[in-house]
Coordinates of C-alpha atoms in Angstrom, one line a residue:
X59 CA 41.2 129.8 56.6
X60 CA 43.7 132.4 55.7
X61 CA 47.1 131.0 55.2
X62 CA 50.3 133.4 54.7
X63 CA 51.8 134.8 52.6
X64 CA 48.4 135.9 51.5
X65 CA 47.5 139.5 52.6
X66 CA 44.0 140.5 54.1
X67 CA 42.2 143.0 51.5
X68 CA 42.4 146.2 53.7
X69 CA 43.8 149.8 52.4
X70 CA 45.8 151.0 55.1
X71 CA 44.9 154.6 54.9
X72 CA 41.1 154.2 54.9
X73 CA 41.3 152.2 58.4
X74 CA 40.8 154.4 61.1
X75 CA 40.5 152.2 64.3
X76 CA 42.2 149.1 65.4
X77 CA 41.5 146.9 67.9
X78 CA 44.4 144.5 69.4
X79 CA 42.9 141.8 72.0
X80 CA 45.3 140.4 74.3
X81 CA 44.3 139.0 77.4
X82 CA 47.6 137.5 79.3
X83 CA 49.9 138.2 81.8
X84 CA 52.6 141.3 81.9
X85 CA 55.4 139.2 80.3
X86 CA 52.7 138.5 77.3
X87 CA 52.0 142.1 76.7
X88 CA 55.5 143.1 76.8
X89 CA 56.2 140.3 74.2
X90 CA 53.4 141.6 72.2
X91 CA 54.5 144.6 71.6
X92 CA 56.5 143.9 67.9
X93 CA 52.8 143.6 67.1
X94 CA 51.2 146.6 68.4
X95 CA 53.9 148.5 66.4
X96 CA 53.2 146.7 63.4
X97 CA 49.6 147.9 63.9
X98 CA 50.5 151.6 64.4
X99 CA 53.1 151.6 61.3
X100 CA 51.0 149.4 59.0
X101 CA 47.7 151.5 59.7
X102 CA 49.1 154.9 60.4
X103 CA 45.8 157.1 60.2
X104 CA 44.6 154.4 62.6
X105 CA 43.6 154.9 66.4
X106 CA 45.3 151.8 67.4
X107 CA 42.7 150.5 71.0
X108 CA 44.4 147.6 73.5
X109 CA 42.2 145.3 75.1
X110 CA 44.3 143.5 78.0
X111 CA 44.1 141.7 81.2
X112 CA 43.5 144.4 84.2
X113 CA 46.9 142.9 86.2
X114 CA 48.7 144.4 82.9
X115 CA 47.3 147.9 83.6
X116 CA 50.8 149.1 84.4
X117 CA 52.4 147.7 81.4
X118 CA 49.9 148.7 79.2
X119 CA 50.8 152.9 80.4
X120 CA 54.6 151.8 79.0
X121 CA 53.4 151.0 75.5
X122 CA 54.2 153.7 72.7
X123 CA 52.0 152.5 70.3
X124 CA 48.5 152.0 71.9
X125 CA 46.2 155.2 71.6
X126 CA 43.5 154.2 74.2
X127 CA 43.7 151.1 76.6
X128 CA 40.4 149.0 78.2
X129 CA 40.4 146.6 80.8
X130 CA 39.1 143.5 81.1
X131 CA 38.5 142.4 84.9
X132 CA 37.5 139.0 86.5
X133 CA 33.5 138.8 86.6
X134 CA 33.4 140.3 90.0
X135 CA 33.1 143.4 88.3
X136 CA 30.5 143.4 86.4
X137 CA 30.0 147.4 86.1
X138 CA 33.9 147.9 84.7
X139 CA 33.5 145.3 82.4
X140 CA 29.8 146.7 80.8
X141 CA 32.2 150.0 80.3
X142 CA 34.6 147.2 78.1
X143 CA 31.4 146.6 76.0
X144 CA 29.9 149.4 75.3
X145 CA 33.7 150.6 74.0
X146 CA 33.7 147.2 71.9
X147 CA 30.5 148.2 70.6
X148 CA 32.1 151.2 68.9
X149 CA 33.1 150.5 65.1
X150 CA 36.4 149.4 64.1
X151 CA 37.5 148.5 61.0
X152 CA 39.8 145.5 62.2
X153 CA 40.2 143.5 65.4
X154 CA 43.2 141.5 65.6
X155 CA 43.1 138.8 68.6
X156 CA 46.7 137.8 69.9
X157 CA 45.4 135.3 71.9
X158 CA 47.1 131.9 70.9
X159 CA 44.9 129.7 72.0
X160 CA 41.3 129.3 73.0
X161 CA 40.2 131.5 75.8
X162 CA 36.5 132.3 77.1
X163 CA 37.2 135.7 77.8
X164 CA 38.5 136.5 74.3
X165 CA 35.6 134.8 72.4
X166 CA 33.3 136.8 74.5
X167 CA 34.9 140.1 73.7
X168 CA 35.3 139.2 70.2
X169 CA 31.4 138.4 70.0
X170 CA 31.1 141.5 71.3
X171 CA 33.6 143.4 69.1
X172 CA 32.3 145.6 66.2
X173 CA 34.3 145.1 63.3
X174 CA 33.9 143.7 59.7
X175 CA 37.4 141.9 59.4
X176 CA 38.4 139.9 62.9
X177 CA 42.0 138.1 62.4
X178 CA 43.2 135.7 64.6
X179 CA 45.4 131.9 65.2
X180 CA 43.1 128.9 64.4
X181 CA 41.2 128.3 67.8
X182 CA 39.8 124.8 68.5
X183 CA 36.7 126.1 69.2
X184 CA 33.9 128.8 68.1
X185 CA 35.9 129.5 65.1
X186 CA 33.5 131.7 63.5
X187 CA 34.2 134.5 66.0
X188 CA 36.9 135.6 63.3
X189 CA 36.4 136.1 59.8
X190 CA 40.0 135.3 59.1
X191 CA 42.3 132.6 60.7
X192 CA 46.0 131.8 60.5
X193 CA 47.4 128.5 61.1
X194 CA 47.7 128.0 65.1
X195 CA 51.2 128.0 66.6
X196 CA 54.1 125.1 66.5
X197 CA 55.1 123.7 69.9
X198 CA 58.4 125.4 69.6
X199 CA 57.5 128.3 67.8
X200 CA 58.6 131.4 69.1
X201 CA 56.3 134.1 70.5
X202 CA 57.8 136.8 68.0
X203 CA 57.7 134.3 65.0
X204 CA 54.1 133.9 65.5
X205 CA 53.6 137.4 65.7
X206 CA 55.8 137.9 63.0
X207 CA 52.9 135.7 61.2
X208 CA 49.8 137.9 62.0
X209 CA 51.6 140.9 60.3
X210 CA 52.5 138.9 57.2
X211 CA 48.6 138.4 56.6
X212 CA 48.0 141.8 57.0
X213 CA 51.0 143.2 55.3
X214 CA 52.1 145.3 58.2
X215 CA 56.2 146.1 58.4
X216 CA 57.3 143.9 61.4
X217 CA 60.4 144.4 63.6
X218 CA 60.9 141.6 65.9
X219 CA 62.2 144.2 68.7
X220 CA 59.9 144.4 72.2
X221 CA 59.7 148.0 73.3
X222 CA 58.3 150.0 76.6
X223 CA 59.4 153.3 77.2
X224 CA 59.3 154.8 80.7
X225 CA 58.3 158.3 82.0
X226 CA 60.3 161.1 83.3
X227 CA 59.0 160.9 86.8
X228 CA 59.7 156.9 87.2
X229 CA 63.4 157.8 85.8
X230 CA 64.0 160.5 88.8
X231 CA 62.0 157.7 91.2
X232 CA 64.8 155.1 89.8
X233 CA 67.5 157.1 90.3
X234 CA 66.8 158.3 94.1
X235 CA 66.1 154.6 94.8
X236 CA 69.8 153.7 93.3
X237 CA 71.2 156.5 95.0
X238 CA 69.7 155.9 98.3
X239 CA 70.5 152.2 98.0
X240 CA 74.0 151.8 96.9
X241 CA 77.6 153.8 96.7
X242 CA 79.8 154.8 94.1
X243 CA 80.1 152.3 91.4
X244 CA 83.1 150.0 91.8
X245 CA 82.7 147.0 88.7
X246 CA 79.5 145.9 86.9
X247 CA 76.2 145.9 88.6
X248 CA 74.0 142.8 88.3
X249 CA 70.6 142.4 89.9
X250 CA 69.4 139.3 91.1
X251 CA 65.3 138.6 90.3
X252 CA 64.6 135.0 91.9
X253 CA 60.5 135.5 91.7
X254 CA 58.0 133.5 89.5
X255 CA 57.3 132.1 93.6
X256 CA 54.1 130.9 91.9
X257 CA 55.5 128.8 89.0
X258 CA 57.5 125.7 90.5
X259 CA 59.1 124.5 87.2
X260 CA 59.9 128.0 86.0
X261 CA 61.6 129.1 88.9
X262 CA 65.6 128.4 89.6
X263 CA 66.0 127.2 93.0
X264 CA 66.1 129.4 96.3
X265 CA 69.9 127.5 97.5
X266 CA 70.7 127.6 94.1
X267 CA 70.5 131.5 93.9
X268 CA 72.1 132.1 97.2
X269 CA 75.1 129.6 95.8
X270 CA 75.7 131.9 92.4
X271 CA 75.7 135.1 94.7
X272 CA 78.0 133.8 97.1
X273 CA 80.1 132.9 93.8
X274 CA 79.9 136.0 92.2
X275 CA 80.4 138.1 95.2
X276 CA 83.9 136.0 96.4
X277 CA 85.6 135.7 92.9
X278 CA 84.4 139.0 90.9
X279 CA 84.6 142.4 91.8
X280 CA 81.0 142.5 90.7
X281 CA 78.0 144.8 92.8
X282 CA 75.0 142.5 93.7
X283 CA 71.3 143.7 94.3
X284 CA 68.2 142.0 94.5
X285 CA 64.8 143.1 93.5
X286 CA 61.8 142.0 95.3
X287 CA 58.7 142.4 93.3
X288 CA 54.8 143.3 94.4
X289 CA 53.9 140.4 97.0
X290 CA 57.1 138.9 96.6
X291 CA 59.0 140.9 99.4
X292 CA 59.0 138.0 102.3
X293 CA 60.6 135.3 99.8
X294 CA 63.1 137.3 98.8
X295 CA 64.3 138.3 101.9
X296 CA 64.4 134.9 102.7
X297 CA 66.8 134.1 99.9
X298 CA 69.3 136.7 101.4
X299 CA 68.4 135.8 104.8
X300 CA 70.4 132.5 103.7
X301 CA 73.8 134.4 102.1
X302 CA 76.6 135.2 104.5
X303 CA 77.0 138.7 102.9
X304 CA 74.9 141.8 103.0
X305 CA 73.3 142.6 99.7
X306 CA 71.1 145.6 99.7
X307 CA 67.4 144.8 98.3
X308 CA 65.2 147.1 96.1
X309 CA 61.4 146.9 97.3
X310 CA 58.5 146.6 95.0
X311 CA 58.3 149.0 93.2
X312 CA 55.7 150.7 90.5
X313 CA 56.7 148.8 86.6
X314 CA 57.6 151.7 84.9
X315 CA 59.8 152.5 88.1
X316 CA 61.5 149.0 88.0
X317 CA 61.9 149.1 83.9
X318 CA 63.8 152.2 85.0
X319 CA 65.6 150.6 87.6
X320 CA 67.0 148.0 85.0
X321 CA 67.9 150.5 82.6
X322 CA 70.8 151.6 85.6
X323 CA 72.0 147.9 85.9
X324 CA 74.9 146.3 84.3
X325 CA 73.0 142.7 83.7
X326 CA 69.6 141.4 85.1
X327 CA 70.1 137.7 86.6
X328 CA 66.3 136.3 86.8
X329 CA 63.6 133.5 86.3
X330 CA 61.6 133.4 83.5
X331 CA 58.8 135.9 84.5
X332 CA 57.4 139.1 83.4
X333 CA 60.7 140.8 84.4
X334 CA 63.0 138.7 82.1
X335 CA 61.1 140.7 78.8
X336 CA 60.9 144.3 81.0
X337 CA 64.1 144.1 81.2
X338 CA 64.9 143.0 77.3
X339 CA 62.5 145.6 76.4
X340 CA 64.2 148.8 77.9
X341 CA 67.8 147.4 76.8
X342 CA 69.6 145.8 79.4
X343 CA 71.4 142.3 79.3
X344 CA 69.9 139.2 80.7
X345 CA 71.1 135.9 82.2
X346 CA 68.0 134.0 82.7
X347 CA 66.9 129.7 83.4
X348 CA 65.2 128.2 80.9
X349 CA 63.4 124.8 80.6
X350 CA 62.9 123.4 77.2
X351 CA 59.9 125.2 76.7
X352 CA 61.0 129.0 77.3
X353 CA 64.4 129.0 75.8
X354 CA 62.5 127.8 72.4
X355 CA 59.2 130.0 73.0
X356 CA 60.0 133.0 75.2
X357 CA 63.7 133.3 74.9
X358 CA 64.3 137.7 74.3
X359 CA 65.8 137.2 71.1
X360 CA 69.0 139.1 71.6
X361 CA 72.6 137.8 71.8
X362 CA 72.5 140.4 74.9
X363 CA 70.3 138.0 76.6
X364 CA 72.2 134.8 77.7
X365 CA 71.6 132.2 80.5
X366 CA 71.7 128.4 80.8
X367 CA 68.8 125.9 79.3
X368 CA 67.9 123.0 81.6
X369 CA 67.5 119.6 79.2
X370 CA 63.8 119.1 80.5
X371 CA 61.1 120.7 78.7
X372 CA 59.2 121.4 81.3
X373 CA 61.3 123.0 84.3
X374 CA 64.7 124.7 84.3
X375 CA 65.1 123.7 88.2
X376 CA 68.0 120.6 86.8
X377 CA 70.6 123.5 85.8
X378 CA 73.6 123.3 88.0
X379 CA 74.9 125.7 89.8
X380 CA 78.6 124.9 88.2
X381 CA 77.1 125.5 84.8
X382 CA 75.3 128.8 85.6
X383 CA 78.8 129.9 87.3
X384 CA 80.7 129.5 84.1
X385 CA 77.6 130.9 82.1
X386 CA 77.5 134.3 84.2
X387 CA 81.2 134.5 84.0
X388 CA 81.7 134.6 79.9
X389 CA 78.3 136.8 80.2
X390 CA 80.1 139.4 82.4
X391 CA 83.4 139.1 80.7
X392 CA 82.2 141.2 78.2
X393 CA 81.9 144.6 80.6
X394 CA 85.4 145.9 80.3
X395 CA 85.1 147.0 84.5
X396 CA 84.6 143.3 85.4
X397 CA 87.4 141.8 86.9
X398 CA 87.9 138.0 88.4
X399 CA 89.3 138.2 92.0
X400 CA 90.9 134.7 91.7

C-alpha cells in the first residue's frame, strides 16, 4: 500500500486523461471538488473525465474543473450504463476513485476502467482493483483532510476551498425569482432550508424551526425566506403553515438556479444536506445543526459557516432552541444592517 508523503511516479505533463470516480450524493460532489481542482492544476495538459452518481447530474454542470462528465444510473438502465463502459474502456493514464469506502458500483467501474495507475482509500474488499492504496479514513477525519491526502500521493497543489460556479442564465433566473418574491431590502436576509425530510437524525426539528423564525422575526429587523427543495415542497409549507407570520417561500428550483439564489442571501439557516456545501461553495454564510458526526466530518470549513453542534454523535435533533437563538444572534451581529428590536 502506498502511504503518504510518498508521491506516485507520474510526470504531470505526459498525462493526458484523468479519470475521477465518485459515486455519492450532491453534497459529496460538491465537497469533492478541492480534489477535482487538484486534478486539473496538478495534470494541466490533462482532460480531467467525472464519473458520478446520475442524481448529481446538476451539480456536476456547476463544476469548473471537469472536461467531460458520465453517468452512472441504477441497473434499470442497462443501455445508459453500456454508454459508461464503453467511455471507461477508453485509455487513461490515471483513475483516481474518491469513494471512501467499499461500494459495488465503484469496484465495477473501476474493473472496467482503462488505466495503468488506479489510486484510491484502502477498501475492505477487492483490493486489487487499484494499483495504489492510501490509508482508509479516521472516524473523525474530515472530508477535505482526506482529500487533502489523495493529492499528497500524487503531488497535486491542494486548496482546501469547495467551488461551483453558476451560469448567466440561472443568475438572471435568481434574480427575477428575488424580485418577484420579496421588496426592497430592509436588514439582512436569511433563508431558512429545514429539508434532509429523509434523514431523521440529520434533520433539526420542524417546531424547532418554526420557534427560531418566530424569534428572529419578533426581535430582529431581519427578512426571513424559506426554500423548498425538489419533492420537498408539501413539508415545507407545512413548517410555515405552523408560524403566525407570513414568510414568502422559494419553490424548487433548478441547482445552479438555487446556488444563485444563495449567492443574493445575507446567511443560509439549514440542515445538514447537500445545500449546506452549495451554499459554502458559492460564498455565502451558513448557520447549520450538527450531530457529532457532521460538525467533525462535513463541517464547510470556514469561520463564515457557524451553527450549533448537538453532543450526540449521531443526531443533531437535542440542540435547543435557546442555544440556536443565541448562536444566530452573534452569527448575524456581524452584518452591520442587523439590528435587535428588543
Amino acid at each position: 500500500m502506498l502511504k503518504c508523503p510518498t508521491v506516485l511516479p507520474l510526470k504531470p505533463d505526459a498525462v493526458r486523461r484523468v479519470t475521477s470516480l465518485y459515486l455519492g450524493r450532491v453534497g459529496d460532489l460538491v465537497v469533492s471538488t478541492p480534489m477535482l481542482r487538484s486534478l486539473k492544476l496538478g495534470f494541466p495538459r490533462a482532460s480531467l473525465r467525472l464519473v458520478t452518481s446520475a442524481p448529481c447530474r446538476e451539480a456536476a454542470a456547476l463544476i469548473p474543473f471537469a472536461d467531460e462528465t458520465w453517468l452512472a444510473y441504477r441497473a434499470s438502465h442497462p443501455v445508459k450504463n453500456l454508454a459508461l463502459a464503453r467511455a471507461l474502456r477508453e485509455p487513461a493514464d490515471l483513475l483516481v476513485d474518491l469513494n471512501a469506502s467499499f461500494s459495488r458500483s465503484a469496484a465495477a467501474l473501476t474493473a472496467l476502467a482503462s488505466a495503468p495507475v488506479k489510486l484510491s482509500f484502502e477498501k475492505s474488499k477487492l483490493r486489487r482493483l487499484h494499483t495504489h492504496r492510501i490509508a482508509a479514513p479516521g472516524e473523525r477525519e474530515h472530508m477535505l483532510d482526506r482529500f487533502a491526502r489523495l493529492a499528497e500521493a500524487l503531488g497535486t497543489p491542494y486548496e482546501p476551498r469547495t467551488e461551483l460556479r453558476t451560469t448567466e442564465l440561472d443568475e438572471r433566473n435568481a434574480e427575477q425569482i428575488m424580485n418577484r418574491t420579496l421588496g426592497p431590502k430592509s436588514g439582512p436576509r436569511v433563508l431558512f432550508h429545514p429539508g434532509n425530510f429523509k434523514k431523521f437524525d440529520n434533520r433539526w426539528p420542524e417546531e424547532k424551526f418554526q420557534r427560531l423564525t418566530e424569534l428572529i422575526l419578533s426581535r430582529t429587523n431581519a427578512e426571513v425566506i424559506f426554500l423548498a427543495g425538489p419533492g420537498e415542497e408539501a413539508q415545507v409549507r407545512a413548517v410555515l403553515s405552523g408560524i403566525p407570520l407570513k414568510i414568502p417561500l422559494l419553490p424548487p428550483s433548478a441547482l445552479g438556479v438555487t446556488a444563485a439564489l444563495f449567492k443574493r442571501v445575507d446567511l443560509c439557516v439549514l440542515n445538514i444536506t447537500g445545500t449546506t456545501h452549495v451554499a459554502a461553495a458559492v460564498g455565502t454564510p451558513t448557520f447549520g445543526f450538527y450531530s457529532g458526526y457532521t460538525d467533525a466530518v462535513w463541517r464547510p470549513r470556514d469561520p463564515r459557516h457557524g451553527g450549533c453542534v448537538s453532543r450526540d454523535w449521531e443526531s443533531c435533533r437535542s440542540i435547543p432552541v435557546e442555544e440556536a437563538w443565541n448562536g444566530l444572534l452573534k452569527a448575524l451581529s456581524g452584518f452591520t444592517n442587523f439590528k435587535v428590536k428588543y
